[in-house]
Coordinates of C-alpha atoms in Angstrom, one line a residue:
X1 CA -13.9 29.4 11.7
X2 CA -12.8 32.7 9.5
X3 CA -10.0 34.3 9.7
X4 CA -9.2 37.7 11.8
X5 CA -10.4 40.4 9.3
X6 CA -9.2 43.5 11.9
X7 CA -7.4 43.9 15.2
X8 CA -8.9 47.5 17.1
X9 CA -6.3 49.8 18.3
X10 CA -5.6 50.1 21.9
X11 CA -7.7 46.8 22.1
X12 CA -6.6 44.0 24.8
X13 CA -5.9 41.3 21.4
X14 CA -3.6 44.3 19.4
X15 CA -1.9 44.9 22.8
X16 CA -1.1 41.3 23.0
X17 CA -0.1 41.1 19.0
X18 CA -3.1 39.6 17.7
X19 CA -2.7 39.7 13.2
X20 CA -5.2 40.1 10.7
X21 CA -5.2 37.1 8.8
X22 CA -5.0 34.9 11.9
X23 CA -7.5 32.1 12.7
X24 CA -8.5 31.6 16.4
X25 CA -9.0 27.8 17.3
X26 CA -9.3 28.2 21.2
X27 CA -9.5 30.6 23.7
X28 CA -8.7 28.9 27.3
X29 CA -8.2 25.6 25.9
X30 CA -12.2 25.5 24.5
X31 CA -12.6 25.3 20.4
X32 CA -13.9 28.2 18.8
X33 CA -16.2 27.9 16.1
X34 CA -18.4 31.2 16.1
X35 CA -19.4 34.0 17.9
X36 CA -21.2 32.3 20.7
X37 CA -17.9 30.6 21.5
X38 CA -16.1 33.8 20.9
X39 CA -18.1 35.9 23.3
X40 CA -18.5 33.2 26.0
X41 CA -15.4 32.1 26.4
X42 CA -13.6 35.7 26.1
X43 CA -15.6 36.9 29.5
X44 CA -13.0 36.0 31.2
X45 CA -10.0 38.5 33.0
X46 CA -7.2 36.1 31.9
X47 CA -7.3 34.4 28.5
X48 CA -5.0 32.2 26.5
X49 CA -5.9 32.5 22.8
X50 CA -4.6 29.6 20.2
X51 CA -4.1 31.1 16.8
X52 CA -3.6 29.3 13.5
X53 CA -0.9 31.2 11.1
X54 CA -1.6 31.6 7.3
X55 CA 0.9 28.9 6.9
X56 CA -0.7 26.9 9.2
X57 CA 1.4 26.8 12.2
X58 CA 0.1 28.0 15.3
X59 CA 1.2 30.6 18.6
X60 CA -0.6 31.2 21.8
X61 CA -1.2 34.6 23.1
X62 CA -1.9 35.7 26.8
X63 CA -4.3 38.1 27.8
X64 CA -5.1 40.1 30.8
X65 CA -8.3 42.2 30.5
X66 CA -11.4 43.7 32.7
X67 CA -13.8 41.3 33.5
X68 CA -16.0 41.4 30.0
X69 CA -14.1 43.6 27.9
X70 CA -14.4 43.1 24.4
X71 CA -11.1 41.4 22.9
X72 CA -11.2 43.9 19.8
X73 CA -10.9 40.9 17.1
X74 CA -12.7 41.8 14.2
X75 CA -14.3 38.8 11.8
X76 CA -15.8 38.8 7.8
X77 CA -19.3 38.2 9.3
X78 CA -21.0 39.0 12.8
X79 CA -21.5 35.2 13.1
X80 CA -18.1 34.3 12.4
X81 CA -19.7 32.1 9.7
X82 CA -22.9 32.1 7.6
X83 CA -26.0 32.3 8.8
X84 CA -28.2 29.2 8.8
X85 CA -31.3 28.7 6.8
X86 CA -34.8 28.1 7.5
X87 CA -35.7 24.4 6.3
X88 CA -39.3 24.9 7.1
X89 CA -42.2 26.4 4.6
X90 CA -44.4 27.5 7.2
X91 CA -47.9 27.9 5.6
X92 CA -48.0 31.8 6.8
X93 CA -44.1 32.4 6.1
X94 CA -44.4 36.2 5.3
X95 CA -40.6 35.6 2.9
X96 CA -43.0 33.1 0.6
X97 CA -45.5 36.5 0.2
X98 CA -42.7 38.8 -1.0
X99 CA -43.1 40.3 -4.7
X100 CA -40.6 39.1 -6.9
X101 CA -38.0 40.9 -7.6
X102 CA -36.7 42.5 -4.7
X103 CA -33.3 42.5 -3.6
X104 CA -31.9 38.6 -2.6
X105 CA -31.5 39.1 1.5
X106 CA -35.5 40.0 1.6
X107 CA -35.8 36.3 0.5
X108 CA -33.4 35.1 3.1
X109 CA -35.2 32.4 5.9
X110 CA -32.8 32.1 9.0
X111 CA -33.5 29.9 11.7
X112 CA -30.1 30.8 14.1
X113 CA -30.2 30.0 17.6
X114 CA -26.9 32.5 17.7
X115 CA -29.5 35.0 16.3
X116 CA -32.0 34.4 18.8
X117 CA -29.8 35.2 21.8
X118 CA -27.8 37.7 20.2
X119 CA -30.0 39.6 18.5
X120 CA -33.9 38.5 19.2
X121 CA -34.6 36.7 16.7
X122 CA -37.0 33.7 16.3
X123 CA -36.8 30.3 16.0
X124 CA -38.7 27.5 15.3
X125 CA -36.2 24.6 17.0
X126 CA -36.8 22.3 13.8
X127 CA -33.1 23.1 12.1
X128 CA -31.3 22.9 15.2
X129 CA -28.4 19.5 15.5
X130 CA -27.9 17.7 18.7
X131 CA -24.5 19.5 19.0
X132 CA -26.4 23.2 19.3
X133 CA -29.0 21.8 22.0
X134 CA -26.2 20.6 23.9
X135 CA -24.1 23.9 23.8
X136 CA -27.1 26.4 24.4
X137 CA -28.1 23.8 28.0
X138 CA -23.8 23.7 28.2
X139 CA -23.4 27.6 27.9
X140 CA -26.5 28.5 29.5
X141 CA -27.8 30.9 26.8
X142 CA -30.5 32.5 27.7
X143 CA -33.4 33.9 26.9
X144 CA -34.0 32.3 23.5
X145 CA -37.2 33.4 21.4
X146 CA -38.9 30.6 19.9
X147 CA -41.6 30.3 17.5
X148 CA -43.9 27.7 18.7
X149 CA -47.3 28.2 17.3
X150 CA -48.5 25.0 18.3
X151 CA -47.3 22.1 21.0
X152 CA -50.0 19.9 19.4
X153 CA -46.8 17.6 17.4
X154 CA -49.0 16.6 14.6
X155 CA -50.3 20.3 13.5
X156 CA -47.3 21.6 14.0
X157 CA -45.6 19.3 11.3
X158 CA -48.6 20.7 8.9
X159 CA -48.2 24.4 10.1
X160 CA -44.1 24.1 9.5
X161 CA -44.1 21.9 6.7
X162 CA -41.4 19.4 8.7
X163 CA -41.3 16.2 9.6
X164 CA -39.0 18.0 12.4
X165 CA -41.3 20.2 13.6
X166 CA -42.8 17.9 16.7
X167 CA -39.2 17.3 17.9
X168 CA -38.8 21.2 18.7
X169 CA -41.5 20.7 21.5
X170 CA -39.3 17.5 22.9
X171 CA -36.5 20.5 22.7
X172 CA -38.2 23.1 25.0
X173 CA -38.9 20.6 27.5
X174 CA -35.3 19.9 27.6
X175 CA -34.5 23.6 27.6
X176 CA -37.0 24.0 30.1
X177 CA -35.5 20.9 32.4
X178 CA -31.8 22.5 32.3
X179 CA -33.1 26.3 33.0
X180 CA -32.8 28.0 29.5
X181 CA -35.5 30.9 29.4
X182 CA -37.8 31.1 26.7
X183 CA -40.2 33.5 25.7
X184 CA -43.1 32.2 23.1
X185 CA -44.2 33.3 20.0
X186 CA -48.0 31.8 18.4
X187 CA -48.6 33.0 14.9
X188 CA -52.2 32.4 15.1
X189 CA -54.2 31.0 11.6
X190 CA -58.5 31.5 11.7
X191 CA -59.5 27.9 12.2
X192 CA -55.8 26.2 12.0
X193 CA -53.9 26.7 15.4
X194 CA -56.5 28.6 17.6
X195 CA -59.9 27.7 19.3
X196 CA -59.0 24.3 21.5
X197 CA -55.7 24.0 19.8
X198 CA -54.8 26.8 21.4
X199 CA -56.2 26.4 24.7
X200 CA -54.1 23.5 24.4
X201 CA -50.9 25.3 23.6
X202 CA -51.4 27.7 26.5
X203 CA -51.5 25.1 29.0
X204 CA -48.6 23.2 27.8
X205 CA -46.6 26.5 27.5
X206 CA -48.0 27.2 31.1
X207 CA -46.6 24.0 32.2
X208 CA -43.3 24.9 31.3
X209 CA -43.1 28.0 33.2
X210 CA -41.1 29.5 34.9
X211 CA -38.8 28.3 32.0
X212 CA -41.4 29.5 29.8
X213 CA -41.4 33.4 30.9
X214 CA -43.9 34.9 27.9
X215 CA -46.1 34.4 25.2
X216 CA -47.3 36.6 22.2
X217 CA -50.1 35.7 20.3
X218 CA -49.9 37.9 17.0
X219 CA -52.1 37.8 13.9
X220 CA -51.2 36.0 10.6
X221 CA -50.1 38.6 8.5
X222 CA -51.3 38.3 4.7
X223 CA -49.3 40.4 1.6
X224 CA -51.5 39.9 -2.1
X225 CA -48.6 37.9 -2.9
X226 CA -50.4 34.5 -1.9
X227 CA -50.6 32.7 -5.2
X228 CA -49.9 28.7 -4.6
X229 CA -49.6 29.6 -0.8
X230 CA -52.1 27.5 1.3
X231 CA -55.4 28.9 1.8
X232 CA -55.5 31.2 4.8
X233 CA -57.6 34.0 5.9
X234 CA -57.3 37.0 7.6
X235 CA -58.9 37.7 11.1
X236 CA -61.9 40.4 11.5
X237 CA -63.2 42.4 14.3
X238 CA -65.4 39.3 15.3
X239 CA -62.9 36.6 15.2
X240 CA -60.3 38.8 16.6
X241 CA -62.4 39.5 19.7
X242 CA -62.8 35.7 20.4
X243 CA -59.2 35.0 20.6
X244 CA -58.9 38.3 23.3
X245 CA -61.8 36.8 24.9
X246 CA -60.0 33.2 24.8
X247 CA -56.4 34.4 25.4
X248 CA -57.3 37.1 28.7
X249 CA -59.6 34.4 30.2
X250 CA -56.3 31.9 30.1
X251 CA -54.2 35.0 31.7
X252 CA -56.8 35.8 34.2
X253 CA -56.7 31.9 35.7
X254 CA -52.5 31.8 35.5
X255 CA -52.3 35.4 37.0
X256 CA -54.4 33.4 40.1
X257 CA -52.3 30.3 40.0
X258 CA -48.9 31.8 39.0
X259 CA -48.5 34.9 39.8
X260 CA -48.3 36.1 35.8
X261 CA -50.9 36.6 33.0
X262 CA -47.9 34.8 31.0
X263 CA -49.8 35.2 27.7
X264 CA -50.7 38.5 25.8
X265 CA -52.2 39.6 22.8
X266 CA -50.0 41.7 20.5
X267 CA -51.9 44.8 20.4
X268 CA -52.4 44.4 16.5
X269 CA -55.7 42.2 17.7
X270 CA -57.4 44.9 19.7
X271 CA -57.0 46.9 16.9
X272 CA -58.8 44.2 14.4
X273 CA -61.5 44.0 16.9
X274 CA -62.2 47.7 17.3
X275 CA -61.3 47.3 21.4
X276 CA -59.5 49.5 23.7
X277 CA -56.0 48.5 24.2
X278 CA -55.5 47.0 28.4
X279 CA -53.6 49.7 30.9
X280 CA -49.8 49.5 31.0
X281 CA -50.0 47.9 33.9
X282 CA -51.4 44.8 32.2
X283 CA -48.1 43.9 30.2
X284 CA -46.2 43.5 33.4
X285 CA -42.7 43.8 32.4
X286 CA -43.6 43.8 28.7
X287 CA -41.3 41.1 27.6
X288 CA -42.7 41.3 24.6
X289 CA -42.3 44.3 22.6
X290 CA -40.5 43.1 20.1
X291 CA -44.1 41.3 18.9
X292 CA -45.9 44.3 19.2
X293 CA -47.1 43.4 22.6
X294 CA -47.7 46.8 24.9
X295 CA -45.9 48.9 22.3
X296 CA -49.0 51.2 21.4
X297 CA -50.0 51.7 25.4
X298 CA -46.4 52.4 26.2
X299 CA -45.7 54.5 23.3
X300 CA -48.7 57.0 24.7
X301 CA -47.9 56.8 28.1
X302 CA -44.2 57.7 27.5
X303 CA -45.4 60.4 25.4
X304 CA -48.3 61.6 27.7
X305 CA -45.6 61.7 30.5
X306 CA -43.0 63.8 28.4
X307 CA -45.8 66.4 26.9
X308 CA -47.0 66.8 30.8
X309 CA -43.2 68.0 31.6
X310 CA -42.7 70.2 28.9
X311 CA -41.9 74.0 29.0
X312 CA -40.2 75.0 25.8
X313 CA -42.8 75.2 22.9
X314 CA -40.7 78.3 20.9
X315 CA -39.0 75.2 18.3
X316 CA -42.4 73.6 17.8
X317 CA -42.7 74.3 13.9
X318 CA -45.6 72.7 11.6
X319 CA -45.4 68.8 11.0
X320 CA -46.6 65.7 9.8
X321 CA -46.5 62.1 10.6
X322 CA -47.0 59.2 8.2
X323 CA -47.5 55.6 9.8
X324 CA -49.6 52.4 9.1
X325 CA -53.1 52.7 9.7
X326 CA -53.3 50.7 12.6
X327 CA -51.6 53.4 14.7
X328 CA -52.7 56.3 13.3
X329 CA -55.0 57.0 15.7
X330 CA -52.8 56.4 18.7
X331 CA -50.7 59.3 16.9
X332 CA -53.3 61.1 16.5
X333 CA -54.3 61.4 20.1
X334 CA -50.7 62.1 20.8
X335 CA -50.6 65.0 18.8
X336 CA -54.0 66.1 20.1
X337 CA -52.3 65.6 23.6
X338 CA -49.4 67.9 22.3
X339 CA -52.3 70.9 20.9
X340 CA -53.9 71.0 24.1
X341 CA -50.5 71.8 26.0
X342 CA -50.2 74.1 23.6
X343 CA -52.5 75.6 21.0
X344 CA -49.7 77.0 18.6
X345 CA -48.7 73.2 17.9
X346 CA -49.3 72.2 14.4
X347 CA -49.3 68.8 13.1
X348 CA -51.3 66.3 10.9
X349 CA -51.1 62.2 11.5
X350 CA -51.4 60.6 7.7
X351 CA -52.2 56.7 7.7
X352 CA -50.5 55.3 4.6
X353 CA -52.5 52.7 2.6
X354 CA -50.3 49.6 2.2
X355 CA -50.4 49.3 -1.7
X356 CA -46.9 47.6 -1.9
X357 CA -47.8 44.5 -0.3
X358 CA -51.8 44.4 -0.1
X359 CA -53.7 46.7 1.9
X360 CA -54.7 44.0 4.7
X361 CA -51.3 44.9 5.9
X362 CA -51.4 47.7 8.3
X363 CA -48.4 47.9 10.2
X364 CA -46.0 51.0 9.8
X365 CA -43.1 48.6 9.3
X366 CA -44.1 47.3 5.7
X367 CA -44.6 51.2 4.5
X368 CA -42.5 51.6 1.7
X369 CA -41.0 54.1 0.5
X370 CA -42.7 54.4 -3.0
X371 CA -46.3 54.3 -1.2
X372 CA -45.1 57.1 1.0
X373 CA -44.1 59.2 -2.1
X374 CA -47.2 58.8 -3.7
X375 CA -49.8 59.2 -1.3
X376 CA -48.3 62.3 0.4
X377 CA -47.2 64.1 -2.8
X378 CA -49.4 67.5 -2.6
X379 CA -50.3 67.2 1.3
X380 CA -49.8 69.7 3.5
X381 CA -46.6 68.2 5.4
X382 CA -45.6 71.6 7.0
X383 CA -41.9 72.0 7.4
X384 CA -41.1 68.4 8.8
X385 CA -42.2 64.8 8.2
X386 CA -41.4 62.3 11.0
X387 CA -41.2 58.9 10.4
X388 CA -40.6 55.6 12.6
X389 CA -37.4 53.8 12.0
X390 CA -39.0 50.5 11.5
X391 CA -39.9 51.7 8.3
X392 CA -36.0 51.3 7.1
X393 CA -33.8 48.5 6.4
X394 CA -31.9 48.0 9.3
X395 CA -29.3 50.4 10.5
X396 CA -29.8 52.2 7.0
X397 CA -31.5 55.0 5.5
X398 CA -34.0 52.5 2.7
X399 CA -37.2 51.7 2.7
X400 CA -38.1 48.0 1.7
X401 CA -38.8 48.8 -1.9
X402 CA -35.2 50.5 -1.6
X403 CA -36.9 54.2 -2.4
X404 CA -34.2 56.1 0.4
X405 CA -34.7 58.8 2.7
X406 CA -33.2 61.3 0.5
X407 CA -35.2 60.1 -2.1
X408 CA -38.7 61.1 0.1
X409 CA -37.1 63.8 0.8
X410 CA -36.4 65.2 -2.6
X411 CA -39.8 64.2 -4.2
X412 CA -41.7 65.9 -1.1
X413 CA -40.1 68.8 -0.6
X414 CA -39.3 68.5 2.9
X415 CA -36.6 67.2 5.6
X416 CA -37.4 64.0 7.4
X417 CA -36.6 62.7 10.8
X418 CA -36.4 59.2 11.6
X419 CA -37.4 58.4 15.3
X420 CA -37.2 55.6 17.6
X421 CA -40.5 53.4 17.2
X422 CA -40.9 52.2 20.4
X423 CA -40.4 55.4 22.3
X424 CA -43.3 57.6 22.8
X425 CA -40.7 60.5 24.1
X426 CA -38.7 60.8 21.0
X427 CA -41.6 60.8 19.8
X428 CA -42.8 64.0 21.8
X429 CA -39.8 65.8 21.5
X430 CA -40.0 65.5 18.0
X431 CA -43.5 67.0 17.9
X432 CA -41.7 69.8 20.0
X433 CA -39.3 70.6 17.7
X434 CA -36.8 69.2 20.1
X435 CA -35.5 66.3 18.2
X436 CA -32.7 65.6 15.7
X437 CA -32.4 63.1 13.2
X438 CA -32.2 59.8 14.4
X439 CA -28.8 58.3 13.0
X440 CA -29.6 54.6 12.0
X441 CA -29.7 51.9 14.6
X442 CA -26.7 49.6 14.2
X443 CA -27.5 46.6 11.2
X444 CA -29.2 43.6 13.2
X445 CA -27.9 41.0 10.3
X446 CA -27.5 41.3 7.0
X447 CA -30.8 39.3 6.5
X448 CA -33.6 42.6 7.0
X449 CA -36.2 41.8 9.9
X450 CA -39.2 42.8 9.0
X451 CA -40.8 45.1 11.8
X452 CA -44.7 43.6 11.0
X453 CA -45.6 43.4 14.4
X454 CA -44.1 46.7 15.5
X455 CA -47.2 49.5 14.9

C-alpha cells in the first residue's frame, strides 16, 4: 500500500475530504493492496473508504458516485506498488539481446498479471503466488495475455529456464475451469517449440477454448547481441512457409469443428516467406493486433477505404515515410494508392536498415533514432517525414537509442509527424496533408514495451 500522492479537484474522494498523505486500507470493507483492488472495488455507486492517517490512526469516508466513476485518488506508481519481475531467462528473451549501456528500464523483465489486464501485457504464469490465482478466478479479470509457447511441461521448463514453468499450464486450466479469458501468445524457435510440439500445443490450447479465445504465433526475434545466449536461429522463407502451412491447416480443421480459426500467424511470417498476407476477413475479430496479427491487411484496407473517400487534395505537400523493411512495401502500395487518386501526390516510402540491433530485425518498432538520422541524411524527404509512433518510447517523444524527435528533426531539416501505427486512415490523412502531429500516447508503464511485432 502507498500513500495518497494527489486528490483531483471536483473528484467524488476530494468532495468527500480524501488527504494527500493518506493510506487507503479498504474500500467496502475489502483490503486494498493495489490497483486491481482499487479499481474493482471502487465500481461501485456507494463506497465506504478506510483510511490510515500519517500518525497512524484511521477515519472512514462515505461516498456516493455514478456507477464507475473514477474516485480521483492519485498514487506514487500506476500499480500502487512496484512492478514485479520476470524470474524466467527465456532462451529468446529479447531484454537478454539489448546492447549494454542503455538506459536501466530497457533492461527491466516484468511478469505482472495487473499488467496483463490493465495494460496488455504478457505473461508467462511462472511468477505468479497462489494468492494472485485466486484473486484474478475471485475478481474475474479478464482477458489476460499469456505467453505460452509450449503446453509440452518439460520443454517449456527448458524454453523459460524454470522449474516453474510446467505449473503455468496446471494455471490456464484452472483459469480456463472458472471462465477467465485468455488469449495465447507462441514465440516460435526453428527446431525447439514448432513441428509436432506445436501441433501439440494447438490442440491443447484448442481444448481449452472457449476459455482460450486466440493464439499468435510470432517469429523469434534475434538482435547481434546474442553472445552466451543459447544457440538459436532465425526462420527463412522456407521454414517460415512450413509453419503457415502447419498453423492454417490447424485453423482450417477448428474453423469446421469450432466455429473459429483460433490460431493465426503474425503477419511478420508471410513476410519471411515471401507470401501474400490472408483477406481481412481471415482475422475474424483480430484479437490479436497487439502481436502483429492482421495489422498490415488492416492498415491497407483502412487506408484504401479513406483514399477512396477523399476530395480535398489542395494540402497534399511532398513527403516521405521511413519504417522497417518489412512494411515498406505495404506503404509503398499505399502511397501508390494515394498517386493514382491523384497524380499531384508526392511521396517516397524509405525502409530503414536496422543497424542498432542487427539487421535481421525488421520491424519499424526497433528503428532508432540514430539509424534514422544517418540513413536519411541527404534524401529527398520533401517538406514532411511521417513516422509511426511505435518507433518512440511510450507516451514520449524518444527513440530507443534516446536520439528525440527534435533531435531528427534538427539534423534532417524537416518537421516530423508521428502517426498512429495501427491505423491505415491517420495514415492517409497524413499522406493528404490532413493530419497533425500525433501528441504522445499516454505512458503504458515506466518499463518501455518494445513494439517488435507491430510492422
Amino acid at each position: 500500500m502507498t500513500a495518497i500522492q494527489g486528490v483531483t479537484p471536483h473528484s467524488p474522494a476530494w468532495r468527500a475530504g480524501a488527504q494527500r498523505g493518506e493510506i487507503l486500507t479498504h474500500i467496502n470493507g475489502h483490503p486494498v493492496v493495489d490497483v486491481l483492488d482499487y479499481k474493482f472495488y471502487s465500481y461501485d455507486p456507494r463506497l465506504e473508504l478506510t483510511l490510515k492517517r500519517p500518525d497512524g490512526t484511521q477515519r472512514s469516508l462515505k461516498i456516493r458516485k455514478s456507477e464507475g466513476e473514477d474516485l480521483g485518488l492519485e498514487f506514487e506508481t500506476y500499480l500502487m506498488d512496484r512492478a514485479r519481475s520476470c524470474a524466467n531467462h527465456c532462451i529468446f528473451c529479447f531484454v537478454d539481446q539489448m546492447p549494454p549501456g542503455m538506459r536501466p528500464s530497457l533492461y527491466f523483465k516484468d511478469d505482472d498479471a495487473r499488467l496483463s489486464f490493465l495494460l496488455g501485457n504478457y505473461l508467462t504464469l511462472t511468477n505468479l503466488s497462489p494468492r494472485e490465482v485466486q484473486r484474478i478466478i475471485d475478481l474475474r479479470i479478464s482477458p489476460i495475455n499469456v505467453s505460452v509457447h509450449t503446453t509440452d511441461r518439460e520443454l517449456r521448463e527448458k524454453m523459460l529456464n524454470s522449474p516453474r514453468a510446467g505449473l503455468g499450464i496446471d494455471i490456464m486450466e484452472r483459469f480456463a475451469g472458472a471462465g477467465i479469458r485468455m488469449n495465447c501468445q507462441i514465440v516460435s524457435c526453428p527446431g525447439i517449440n514448432d513441428g509436432p510440439a506445436l501441433d501439440r500445443t494447438l490442440s491443447d490450447l484448442a481444448a481449452l477454448h472457449p476459455a482460450v479465445n486466440s493464439v499468435a504465433v510470432v517469429p523469434v526475434g534475434l538482435t547481434k547481441y546474442r553472445q552466451g545466449l543459447y544457440p538459436l536461429e532465425i526462420y527463412r522463407q522456407d521454414t517460415a512457409g512450413a509453419v503457415i502451412d502447419q498453423v492454417e491447416a490447424f485453423a482450417q480443421q477448428r474453423l469446421e469443428a469450432q466455429g473459429t480459426r483460433l490460431v493465426w500467424c503474425s503477419d511478420e511470417f508471410y513476410l519471411l516467406a515471401g507470401r501474400e498476407l490472408p483477406e481481412k476477413s481471415y482475422y475474424e475479430d483480430m484479437d490479436q493486433l497487439e502481436n502483429g496479427v492482421g495489422m498490415l491487411r488492416l492498415l491497407t484496407s483502412q487506408a484504401e477505404t479513406a483514399l477512396e473517400d477523399a476530395q480535398d487534395f489542395t494540402r497534399a505537400t511532398p513527403f516521405s515515410i521511413a519504417t522497417g523493411t518489412s512494411a515498406a512495401p505495404f506503404l509503398q502500395k499505399i502511397v501508390d494508392m494515394a498517386r493514382e487518386k491523384c497524380d499531384q501526390i508526392q511521396g517516397t516510402v524509405y525502409p530503414i536498415a536496422n543497424r542498432f540491433f542487427g539487421e535481421e530485425i525488421t520491424v519499424a518498432g526497433l528503428v532508432t533514432g540514430g539509424d534514422l538520422i544517418a540513413q536519411l541524411r541527404g534524401k529527398n524527404l520533401g517538406q514532411r517525414l511521417l513516422i509511426p509512433d511505435c518507433m518512440l518510447r511510450a507516451g514520449e517523444r524518444v527513440f530507443l537509442d534516446d536520439v528525440s524527435v527534435d533531435d531528427v528533426e534538427r539534423e534532417l531539416g524537416v518537421p516530423v509527424s508521428v502517426l498512429d501505427h495501427e491505423s491505415g486512415f491517420d495514415l492517409a490523412d497524413a499522406i493528404l496533408g490532413l493530419e497533425t502531429a500525433s501528441a504522445p500516447r499516454p505512458p503504458a508503464w515506466e518499463n518501455e514495451e518494445f513494439y517488435r511485432y507491430n510492422p
